[in-house]
Short mmCIF file of C-alpha atoms (C1' of nucleotides) in Angstrom, two decimals:
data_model
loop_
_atom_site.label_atom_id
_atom_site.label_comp_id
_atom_site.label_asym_id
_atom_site.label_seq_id
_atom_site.Cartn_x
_atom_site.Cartn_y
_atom_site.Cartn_z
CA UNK A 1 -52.90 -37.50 -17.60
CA UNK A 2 -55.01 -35.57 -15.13
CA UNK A 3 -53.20 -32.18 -15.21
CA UNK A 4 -52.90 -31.54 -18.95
CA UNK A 5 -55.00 -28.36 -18.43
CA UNK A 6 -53.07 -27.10 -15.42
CA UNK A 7 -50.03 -27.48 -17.50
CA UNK A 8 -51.53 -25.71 -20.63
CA UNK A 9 -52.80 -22.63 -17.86
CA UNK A 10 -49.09 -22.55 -16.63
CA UNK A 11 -47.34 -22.48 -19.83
CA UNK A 12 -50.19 -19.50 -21.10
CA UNK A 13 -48.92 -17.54 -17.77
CA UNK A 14 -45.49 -18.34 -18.89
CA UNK A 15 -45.89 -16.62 -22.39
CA UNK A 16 -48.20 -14.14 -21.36
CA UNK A 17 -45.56 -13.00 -19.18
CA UNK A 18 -43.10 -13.41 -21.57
CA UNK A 19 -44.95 -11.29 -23.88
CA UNK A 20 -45.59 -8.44 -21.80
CA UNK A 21 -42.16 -7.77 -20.71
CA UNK A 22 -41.17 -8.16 -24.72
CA UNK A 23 -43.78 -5.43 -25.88
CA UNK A 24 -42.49 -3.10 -22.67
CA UNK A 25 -38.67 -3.60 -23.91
CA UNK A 26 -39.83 -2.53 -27.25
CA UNK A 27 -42.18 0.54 -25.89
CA UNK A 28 -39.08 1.76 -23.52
CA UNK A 29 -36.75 1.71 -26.68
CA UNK A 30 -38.85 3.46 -28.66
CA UNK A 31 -39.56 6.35 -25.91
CA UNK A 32 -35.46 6.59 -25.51
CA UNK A 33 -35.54 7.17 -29.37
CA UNK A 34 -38.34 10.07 -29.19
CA UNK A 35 -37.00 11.32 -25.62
CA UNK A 36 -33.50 10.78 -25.53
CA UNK A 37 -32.97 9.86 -22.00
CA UNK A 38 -35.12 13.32 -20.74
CA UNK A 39 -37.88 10.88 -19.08
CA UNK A 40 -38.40 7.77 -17.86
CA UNK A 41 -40.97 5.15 -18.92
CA UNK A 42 -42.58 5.44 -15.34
CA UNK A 43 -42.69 9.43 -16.26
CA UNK A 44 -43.90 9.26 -19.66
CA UNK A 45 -46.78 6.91 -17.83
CA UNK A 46 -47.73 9.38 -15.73
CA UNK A 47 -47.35 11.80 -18.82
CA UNK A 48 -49.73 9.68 -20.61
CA UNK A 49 -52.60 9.89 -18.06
CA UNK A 50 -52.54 13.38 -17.56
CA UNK A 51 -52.80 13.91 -21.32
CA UNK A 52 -55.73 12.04 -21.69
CA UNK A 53 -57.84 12.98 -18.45
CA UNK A 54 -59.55 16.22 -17.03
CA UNK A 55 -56.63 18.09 -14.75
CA UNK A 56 -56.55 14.58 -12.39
CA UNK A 57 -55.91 14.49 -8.90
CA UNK A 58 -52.17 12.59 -7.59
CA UNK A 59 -54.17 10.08 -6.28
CA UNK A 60 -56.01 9.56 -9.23
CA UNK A 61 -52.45 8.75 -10.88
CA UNK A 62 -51.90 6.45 -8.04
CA UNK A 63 -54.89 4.27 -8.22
CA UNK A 64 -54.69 4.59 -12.13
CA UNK A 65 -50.81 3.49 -12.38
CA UNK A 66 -51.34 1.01 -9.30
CA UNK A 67 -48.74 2.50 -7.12
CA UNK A 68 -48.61 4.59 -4.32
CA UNK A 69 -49.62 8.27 -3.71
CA UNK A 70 -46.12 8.99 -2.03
CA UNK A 71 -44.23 7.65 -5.37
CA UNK A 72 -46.77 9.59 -7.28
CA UNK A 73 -45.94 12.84 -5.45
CA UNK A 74 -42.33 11.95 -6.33
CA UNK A 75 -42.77 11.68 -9.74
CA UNK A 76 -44.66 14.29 -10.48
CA UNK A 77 -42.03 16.13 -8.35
CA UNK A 78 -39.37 15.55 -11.20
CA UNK A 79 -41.61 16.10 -13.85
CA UNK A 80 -42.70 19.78 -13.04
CA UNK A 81 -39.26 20.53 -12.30
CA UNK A 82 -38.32 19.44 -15.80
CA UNK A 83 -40.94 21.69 -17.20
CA UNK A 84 -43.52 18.69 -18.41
CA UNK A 85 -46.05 19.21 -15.75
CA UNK A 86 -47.78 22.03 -13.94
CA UNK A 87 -49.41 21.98 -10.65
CA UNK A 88 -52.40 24.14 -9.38
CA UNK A 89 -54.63 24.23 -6.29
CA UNK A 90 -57.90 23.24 -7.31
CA UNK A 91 -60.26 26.27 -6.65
CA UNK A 92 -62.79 23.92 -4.85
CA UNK A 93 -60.53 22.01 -2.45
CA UNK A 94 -57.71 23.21 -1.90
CA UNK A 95 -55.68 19.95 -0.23
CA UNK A 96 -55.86 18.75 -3.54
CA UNK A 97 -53.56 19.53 -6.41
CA UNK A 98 -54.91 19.49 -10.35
CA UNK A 99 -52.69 18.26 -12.50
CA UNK A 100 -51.91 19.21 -16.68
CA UNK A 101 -49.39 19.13 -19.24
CA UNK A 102 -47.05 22.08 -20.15
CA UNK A 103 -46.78 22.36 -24.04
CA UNK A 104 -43.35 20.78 -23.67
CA UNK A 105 -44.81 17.76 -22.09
CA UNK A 106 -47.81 17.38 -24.80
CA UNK A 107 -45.48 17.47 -27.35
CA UNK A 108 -43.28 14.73 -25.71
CA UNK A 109 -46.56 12.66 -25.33
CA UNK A 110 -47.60 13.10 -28.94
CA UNK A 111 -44.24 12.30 -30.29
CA UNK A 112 -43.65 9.13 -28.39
CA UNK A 113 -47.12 8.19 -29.28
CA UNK A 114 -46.94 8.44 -32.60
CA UNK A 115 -43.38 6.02 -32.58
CA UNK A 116 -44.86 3.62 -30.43
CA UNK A 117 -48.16 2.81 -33.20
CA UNK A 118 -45.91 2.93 -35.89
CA UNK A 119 -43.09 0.06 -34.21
CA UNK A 120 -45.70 -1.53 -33.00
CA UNK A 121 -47.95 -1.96 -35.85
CA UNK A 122 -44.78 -2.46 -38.40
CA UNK A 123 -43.46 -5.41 -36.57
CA UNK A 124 -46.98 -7.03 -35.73
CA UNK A 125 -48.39 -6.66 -38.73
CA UNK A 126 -48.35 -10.49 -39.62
CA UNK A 127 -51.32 -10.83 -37.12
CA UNK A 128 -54.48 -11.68 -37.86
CA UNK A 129 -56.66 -8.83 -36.56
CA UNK A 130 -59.69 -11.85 -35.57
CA UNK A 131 -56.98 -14.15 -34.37
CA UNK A 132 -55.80 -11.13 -32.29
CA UNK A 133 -59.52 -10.51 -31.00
CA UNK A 134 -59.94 -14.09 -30.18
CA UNK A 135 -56.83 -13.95 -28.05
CA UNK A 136 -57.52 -10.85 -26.22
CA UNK A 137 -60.76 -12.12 -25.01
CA UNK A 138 -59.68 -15.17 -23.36
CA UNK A 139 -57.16 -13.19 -22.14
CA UNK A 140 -59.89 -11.03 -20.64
CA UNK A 141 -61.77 -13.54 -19.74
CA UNK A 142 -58.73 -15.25 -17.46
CA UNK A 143 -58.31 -11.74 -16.19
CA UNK A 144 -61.57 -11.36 -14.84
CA UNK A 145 -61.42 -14.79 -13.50
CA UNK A 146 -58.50 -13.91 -11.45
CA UNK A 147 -59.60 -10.89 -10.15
CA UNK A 148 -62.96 -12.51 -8.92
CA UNK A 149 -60.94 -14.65 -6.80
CA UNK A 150 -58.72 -12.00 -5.14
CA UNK A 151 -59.13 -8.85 -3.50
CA UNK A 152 -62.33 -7.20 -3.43
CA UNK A 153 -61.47 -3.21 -3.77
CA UNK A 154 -62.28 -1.21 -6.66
CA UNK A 155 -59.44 -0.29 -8.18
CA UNK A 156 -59.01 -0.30 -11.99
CA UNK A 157 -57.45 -3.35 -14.07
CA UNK A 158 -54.32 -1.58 -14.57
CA UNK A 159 -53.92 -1.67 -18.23
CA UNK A 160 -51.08 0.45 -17.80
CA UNK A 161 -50.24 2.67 -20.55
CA UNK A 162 -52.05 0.47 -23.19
CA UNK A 163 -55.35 2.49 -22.99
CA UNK A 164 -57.88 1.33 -24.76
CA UNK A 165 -61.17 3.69 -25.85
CA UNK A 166 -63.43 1.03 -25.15
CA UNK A 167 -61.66 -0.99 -22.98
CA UNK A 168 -62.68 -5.17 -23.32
CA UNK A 169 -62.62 -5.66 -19.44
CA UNK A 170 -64.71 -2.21 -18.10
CA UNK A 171 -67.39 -3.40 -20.30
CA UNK A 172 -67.53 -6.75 -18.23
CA UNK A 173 -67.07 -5.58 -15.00
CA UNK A 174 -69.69 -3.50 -13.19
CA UNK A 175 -67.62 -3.21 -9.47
CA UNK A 176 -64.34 -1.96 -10.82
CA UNK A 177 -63.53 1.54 -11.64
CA UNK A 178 -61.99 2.52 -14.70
CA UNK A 179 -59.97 6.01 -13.75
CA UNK A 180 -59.26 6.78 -17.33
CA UNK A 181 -63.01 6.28 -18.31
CA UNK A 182 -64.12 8.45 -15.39
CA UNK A 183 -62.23 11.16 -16.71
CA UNK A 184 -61.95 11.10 -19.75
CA UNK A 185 -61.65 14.09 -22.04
CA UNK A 186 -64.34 15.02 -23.94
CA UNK A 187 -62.18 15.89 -26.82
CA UNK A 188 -60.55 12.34 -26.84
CA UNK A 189 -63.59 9.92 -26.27
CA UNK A 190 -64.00 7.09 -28.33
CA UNK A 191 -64.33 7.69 -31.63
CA UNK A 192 -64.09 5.91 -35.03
CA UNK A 193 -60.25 5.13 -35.70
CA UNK A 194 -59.86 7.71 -32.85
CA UNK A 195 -56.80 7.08 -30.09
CA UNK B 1 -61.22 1.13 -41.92
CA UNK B 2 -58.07 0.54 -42.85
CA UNK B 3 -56.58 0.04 -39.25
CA UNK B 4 -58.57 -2.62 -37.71
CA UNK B 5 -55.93 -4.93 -37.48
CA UNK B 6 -53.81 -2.47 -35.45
CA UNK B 7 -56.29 -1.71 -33.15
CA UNK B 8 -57.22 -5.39 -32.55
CA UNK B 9 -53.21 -5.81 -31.79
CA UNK B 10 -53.02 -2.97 -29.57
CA UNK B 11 -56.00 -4.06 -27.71
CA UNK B 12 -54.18 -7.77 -27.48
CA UNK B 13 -51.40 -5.64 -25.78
CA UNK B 14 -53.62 -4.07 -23.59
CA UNK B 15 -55.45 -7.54 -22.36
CA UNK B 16 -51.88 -9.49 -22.34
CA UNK B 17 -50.66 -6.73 -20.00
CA UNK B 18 -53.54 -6.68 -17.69
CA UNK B 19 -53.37 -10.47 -17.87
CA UNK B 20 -49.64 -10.95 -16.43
CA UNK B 21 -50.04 -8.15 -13.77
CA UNK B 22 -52.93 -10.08 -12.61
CA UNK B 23 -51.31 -13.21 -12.03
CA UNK B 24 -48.10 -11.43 -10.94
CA UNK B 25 -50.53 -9.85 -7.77
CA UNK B 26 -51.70 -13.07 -7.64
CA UNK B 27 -48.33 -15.01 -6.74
CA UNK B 28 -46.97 -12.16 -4.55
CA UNK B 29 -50.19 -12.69 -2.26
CA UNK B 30 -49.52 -16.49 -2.37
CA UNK B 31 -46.24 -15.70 -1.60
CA UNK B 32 -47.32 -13.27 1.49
CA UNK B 33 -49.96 -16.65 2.44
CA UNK B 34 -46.40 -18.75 2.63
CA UNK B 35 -43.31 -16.84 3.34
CA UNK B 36 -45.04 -13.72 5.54
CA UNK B 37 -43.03 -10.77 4.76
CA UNK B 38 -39.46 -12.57 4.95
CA UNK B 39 -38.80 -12.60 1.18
CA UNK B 40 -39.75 -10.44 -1.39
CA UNK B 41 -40.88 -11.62 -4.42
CA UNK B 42 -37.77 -10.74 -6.86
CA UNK B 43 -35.39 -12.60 -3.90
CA UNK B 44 -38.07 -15.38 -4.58
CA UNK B 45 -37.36 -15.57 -8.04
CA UNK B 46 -33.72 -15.62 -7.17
CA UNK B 47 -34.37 -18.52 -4.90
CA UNK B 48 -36.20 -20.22 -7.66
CA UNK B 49 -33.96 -20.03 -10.09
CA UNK B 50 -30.55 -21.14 -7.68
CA UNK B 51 -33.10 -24.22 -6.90
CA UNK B 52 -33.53 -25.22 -10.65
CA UNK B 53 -30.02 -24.80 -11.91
CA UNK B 54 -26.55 -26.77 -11.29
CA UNK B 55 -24.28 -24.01 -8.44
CA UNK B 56 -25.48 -21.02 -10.70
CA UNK B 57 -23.15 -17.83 -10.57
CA UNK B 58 -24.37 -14.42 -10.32
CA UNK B 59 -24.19 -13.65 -13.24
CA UNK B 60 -26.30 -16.92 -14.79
CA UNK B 61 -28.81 -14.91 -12.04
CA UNK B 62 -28.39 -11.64 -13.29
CA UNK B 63 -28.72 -13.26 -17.58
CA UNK B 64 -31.83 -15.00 -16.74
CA UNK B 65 -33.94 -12.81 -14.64
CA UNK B 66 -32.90 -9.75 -16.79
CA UNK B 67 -30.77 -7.45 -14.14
CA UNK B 68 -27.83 -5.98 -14.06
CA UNK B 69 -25.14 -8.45 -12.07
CA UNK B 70 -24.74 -5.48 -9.38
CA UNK B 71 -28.59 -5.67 -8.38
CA UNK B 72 -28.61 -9.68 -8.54
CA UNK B 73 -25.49 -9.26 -6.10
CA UNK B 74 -26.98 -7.35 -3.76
CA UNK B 75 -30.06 -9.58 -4.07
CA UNK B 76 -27.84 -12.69 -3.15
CA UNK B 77 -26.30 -11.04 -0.40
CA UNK B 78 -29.76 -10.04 1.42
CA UNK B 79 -30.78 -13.73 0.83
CA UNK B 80 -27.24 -15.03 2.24
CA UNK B 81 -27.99 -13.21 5.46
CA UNK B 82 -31.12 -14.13 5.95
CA UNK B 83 -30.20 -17.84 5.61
CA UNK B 84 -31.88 -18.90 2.60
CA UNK B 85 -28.59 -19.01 0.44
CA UNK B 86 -25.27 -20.30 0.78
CA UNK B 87 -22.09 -18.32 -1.04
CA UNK B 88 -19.33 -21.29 -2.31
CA UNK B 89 -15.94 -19.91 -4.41
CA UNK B 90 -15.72 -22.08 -7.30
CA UNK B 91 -12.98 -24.60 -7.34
CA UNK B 92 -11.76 -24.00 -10.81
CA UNK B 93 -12.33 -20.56 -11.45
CA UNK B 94 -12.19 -18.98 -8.26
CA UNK B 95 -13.71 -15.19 -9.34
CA UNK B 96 -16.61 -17.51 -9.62
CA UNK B 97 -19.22 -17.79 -6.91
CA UNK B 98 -21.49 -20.90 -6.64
CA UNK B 99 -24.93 -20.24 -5.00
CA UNK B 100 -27.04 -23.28 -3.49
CA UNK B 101 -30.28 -23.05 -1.68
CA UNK B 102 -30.05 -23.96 2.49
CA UNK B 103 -32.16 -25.96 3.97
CA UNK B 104 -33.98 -23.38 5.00
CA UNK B 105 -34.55 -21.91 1.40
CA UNK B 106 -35.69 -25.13 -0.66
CA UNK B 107 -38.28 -25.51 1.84
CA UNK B 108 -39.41 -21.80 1.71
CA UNK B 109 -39.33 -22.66 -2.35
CA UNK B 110 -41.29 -25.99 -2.36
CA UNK B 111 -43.73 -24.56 -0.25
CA UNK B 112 -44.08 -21.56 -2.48
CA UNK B 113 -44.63 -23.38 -5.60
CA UNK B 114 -47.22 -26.08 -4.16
CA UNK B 115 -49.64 -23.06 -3.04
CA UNK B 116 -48.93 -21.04 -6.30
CA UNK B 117 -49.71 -23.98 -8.48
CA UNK B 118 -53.31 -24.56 -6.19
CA UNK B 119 -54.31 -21.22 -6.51
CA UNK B 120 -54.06 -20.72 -10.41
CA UNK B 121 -55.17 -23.97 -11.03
CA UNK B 122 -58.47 -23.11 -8.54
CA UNK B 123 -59.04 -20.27 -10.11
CA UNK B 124 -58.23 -20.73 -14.06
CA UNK B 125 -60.12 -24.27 -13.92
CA UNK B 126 -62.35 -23.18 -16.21
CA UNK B 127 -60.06 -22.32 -19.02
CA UNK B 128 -60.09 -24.62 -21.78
CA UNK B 129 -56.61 -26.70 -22.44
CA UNK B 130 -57.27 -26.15 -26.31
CA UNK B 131 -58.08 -22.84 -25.99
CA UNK B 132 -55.11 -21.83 -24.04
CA UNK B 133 -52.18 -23.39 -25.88
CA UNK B 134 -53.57 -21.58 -29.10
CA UNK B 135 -53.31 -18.83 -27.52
CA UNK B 136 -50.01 -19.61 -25.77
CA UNK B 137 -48.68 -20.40 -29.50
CA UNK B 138 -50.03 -17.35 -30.99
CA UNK B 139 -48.44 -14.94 -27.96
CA UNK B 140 -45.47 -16.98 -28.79
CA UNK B 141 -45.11 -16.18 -32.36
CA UNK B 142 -45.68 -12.33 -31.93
CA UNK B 143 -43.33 -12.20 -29.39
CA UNK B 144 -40.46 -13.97 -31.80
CA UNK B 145 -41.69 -11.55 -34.31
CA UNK B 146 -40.66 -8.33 -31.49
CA UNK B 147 -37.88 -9.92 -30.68
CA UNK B 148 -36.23 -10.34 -34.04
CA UNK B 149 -37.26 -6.81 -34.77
CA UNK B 150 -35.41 -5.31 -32.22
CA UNK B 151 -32.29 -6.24 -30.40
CA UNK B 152 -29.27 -8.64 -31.27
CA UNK B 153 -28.16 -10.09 -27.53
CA UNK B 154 -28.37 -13.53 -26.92
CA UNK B 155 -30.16 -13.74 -23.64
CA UNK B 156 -33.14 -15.54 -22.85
CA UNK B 157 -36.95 -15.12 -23.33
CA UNK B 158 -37.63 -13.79 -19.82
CA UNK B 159 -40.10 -16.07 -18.41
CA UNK B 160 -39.54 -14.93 -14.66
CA UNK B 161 -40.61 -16.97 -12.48
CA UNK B 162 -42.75 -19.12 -14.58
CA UNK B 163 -40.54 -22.00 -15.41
CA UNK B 164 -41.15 -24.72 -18.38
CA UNK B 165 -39.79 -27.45 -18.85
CA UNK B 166 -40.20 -27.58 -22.78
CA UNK B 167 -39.90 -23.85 -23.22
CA UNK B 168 -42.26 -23.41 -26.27
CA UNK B 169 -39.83 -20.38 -27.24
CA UNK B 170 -36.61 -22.47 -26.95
CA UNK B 171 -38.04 -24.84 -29.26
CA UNK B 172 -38.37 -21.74 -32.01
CA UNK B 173 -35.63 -19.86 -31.81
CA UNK B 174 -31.90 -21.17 -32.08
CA UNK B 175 -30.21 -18.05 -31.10
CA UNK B 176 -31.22 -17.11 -27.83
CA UNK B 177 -29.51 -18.78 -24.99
CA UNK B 178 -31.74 -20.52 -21.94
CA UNK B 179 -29.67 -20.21 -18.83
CA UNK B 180 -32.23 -22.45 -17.55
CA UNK B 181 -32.07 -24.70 -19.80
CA UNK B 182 -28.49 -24.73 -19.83
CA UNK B 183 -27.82 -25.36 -16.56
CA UNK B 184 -30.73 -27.59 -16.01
CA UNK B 185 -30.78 -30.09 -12.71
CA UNK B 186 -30.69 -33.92 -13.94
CA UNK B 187 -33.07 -34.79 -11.08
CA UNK B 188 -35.69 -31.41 -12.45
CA UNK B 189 -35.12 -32.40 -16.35
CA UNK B 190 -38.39 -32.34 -18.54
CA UNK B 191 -40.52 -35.65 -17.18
CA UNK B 192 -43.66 -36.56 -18.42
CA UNK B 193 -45.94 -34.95 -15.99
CA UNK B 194 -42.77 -33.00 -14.42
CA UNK B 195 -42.49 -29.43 -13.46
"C1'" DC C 1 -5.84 -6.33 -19.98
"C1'" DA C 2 -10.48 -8.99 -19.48
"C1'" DA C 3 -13.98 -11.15 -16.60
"C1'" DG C 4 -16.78 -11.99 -12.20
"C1'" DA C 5 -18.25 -9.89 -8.19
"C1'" DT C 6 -18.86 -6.09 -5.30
"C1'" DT C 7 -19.63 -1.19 -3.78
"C1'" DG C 8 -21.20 3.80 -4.30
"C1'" DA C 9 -24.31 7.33 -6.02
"C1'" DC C 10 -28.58 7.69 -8.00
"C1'" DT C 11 -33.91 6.78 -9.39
"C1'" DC C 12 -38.25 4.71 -8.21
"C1'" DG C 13 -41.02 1.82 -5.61
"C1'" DT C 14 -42.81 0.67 -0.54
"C1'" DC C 15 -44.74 2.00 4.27
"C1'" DA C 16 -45.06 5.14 8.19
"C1'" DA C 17 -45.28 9.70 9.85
"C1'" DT C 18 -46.54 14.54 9.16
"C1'" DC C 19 -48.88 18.81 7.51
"C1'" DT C 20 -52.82 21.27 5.71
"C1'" DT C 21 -57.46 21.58 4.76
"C1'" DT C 22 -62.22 19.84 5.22
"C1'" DA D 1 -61.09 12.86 12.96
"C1'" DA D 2 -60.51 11.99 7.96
"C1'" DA D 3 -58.63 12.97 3.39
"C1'" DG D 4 -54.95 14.72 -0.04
"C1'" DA D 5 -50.29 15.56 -0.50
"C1'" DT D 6 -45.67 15.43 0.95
"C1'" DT D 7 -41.39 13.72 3.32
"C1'" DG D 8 -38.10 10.15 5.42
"C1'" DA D 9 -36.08 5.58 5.75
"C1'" DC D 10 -35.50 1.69 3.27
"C1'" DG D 11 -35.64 -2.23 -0.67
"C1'" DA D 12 -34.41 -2.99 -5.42
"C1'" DG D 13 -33.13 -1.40 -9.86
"C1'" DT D 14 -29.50 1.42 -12.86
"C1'" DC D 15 -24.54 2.75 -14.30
"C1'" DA D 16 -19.75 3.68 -13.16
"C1'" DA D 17 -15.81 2.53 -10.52
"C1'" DT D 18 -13.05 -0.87 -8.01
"C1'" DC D 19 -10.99 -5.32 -6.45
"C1'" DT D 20 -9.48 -9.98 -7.29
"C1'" DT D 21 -8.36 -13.57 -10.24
"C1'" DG D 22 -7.22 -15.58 -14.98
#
DNA sequence: CAAGATTGACTCGTCAATCTTT
DNA sequence: AAAGATTGACGAGTCAATCTTG
């Protein structure tokens, strides 16, 4: 029939989707093990980001995390007050606020890090690393596809948490910015086997 | 090195992500296109779901879309006033509540669903049929491989909003529990060419 | 008592308004 | 006036407590 590749697009969305939410349930469970109920996913995002970028900006976190500056105020809010963030006025401009991790909240990072590589790579390690590669690309591919056809601002793809040193989709995309990229740490740019 | 498979996996993770948070922006600004700011798109799920089941309860709601029954009640009851849903007390078992769609609702639905299915199929045209059900198949097999690592609960594979009618999950895993499937419409069941 | 639905107190997202600094 | 950050009111999620029915 006519629509055999429609269907075969809809049931790729379907465990795409599926997917995604699977590999989050997993990540979340693995952060309760490491943090014990001290942070949230969202938090340990925002954790994330500030760990691996130069003293960023709240509305760097927004644009990075796709949400909005007032819910990134919030969180970062809680997470000074639990002692895994610190705030200063940047020297330059003052209406903005630079952003790092305590030791406390490094150490959370690390942790959690480390748990999440280790579940993930255990229970995925029947892959095939090309079949993998393969996947990912037309993934990418779709992705790029999709964004073509929608909005037109600049924002970043969102990969979320799941940074990626040399990420498959800035490489292919001149008008999009990549907030991590911009930032980036000199001490944690790509290197070989590096995360 | 010795960890080129796990970086090939984690960078599937990363693309998979960015993939369904593409399409999810996608569908909510369909969704905008059709409904204009009367339903949000987790009450559209909701309204899915009630259309492609037999008098669902809240708690099918709250199984298959992965909430807890107090957030899918408070999701019916927004949709109830707003005229979209209708509230029946079972016959049998009257703790029971049996949701249908009103008039009002199925057409908000069909409507919904014919513009979603134009726009990905627009814009993902290009994608090979081949080429995505491998790649459907493979997400599918790593996500059976998460899943049996981690929890024990029966519930469903999470799909969302993005219904199939052959679930390519269901047909690989006897111990998780479809609610859609279960409570499956005669005049919806799998067709050829149906949706 | 157990199960289905609901409600209350809370977190986290949204948008709109505000405050400070440029 | 415009930009960065914050706050308030609200939607939607959580868990814990409650109410009705079996």
């Amino acid at each position: 029939m006519a629509d055999t590749g429609a269907a075969a697009v809809r049931d790729l969305v379907a465990s795409a989707t599926i997917f995604a939410s699977t590999v989050n349930d997993l990540m979340e469970e693995r952060l309760q093990a490491v943090a014990g109920g001290r942070v949230t996913f969202a938090q340990l995002k925002v954790l994330t980001l500030v760990g691996r970028t130069e003293a960023p900006s709240v509305s760097d976190i927004a644009s990075f995390l796709g949400i909005s500056t007032a819910a990134a105020s919030k969180t970062v809010d809680r997470l000074v007050r639990a002692g895994f963030l610190a705030r200063t006025a940047a020297t330059d401009d003052r209406r903005t606020v630079e952003l790092s991790l305590t030791r406390n909240g490094a150490r959370l990072v690390s942790r959690y890090e480390a748990e999440a590589d280790e579940a993930l790579s255990r229970t995925l390690r029947q892959a095939s690393p090309g079949e993998a590669r393969r996947t990912a690309s037309l993934l990418d591919r779709l992705s790029l596809m999709l964004i073509e056809a929608t909005d037109g601002n600049g924002a970043c793809f969102r990969c979320g948490i799941h940074f990626r040193a040399n990420c498959l989709l800035r490489n292919r995309s001149e008008d999009r910015t990549c907030y991590l990229h911009l930032g980036e740490r000199p001490d944690l740019a790509p290197s070989p086997g590096g995360r």
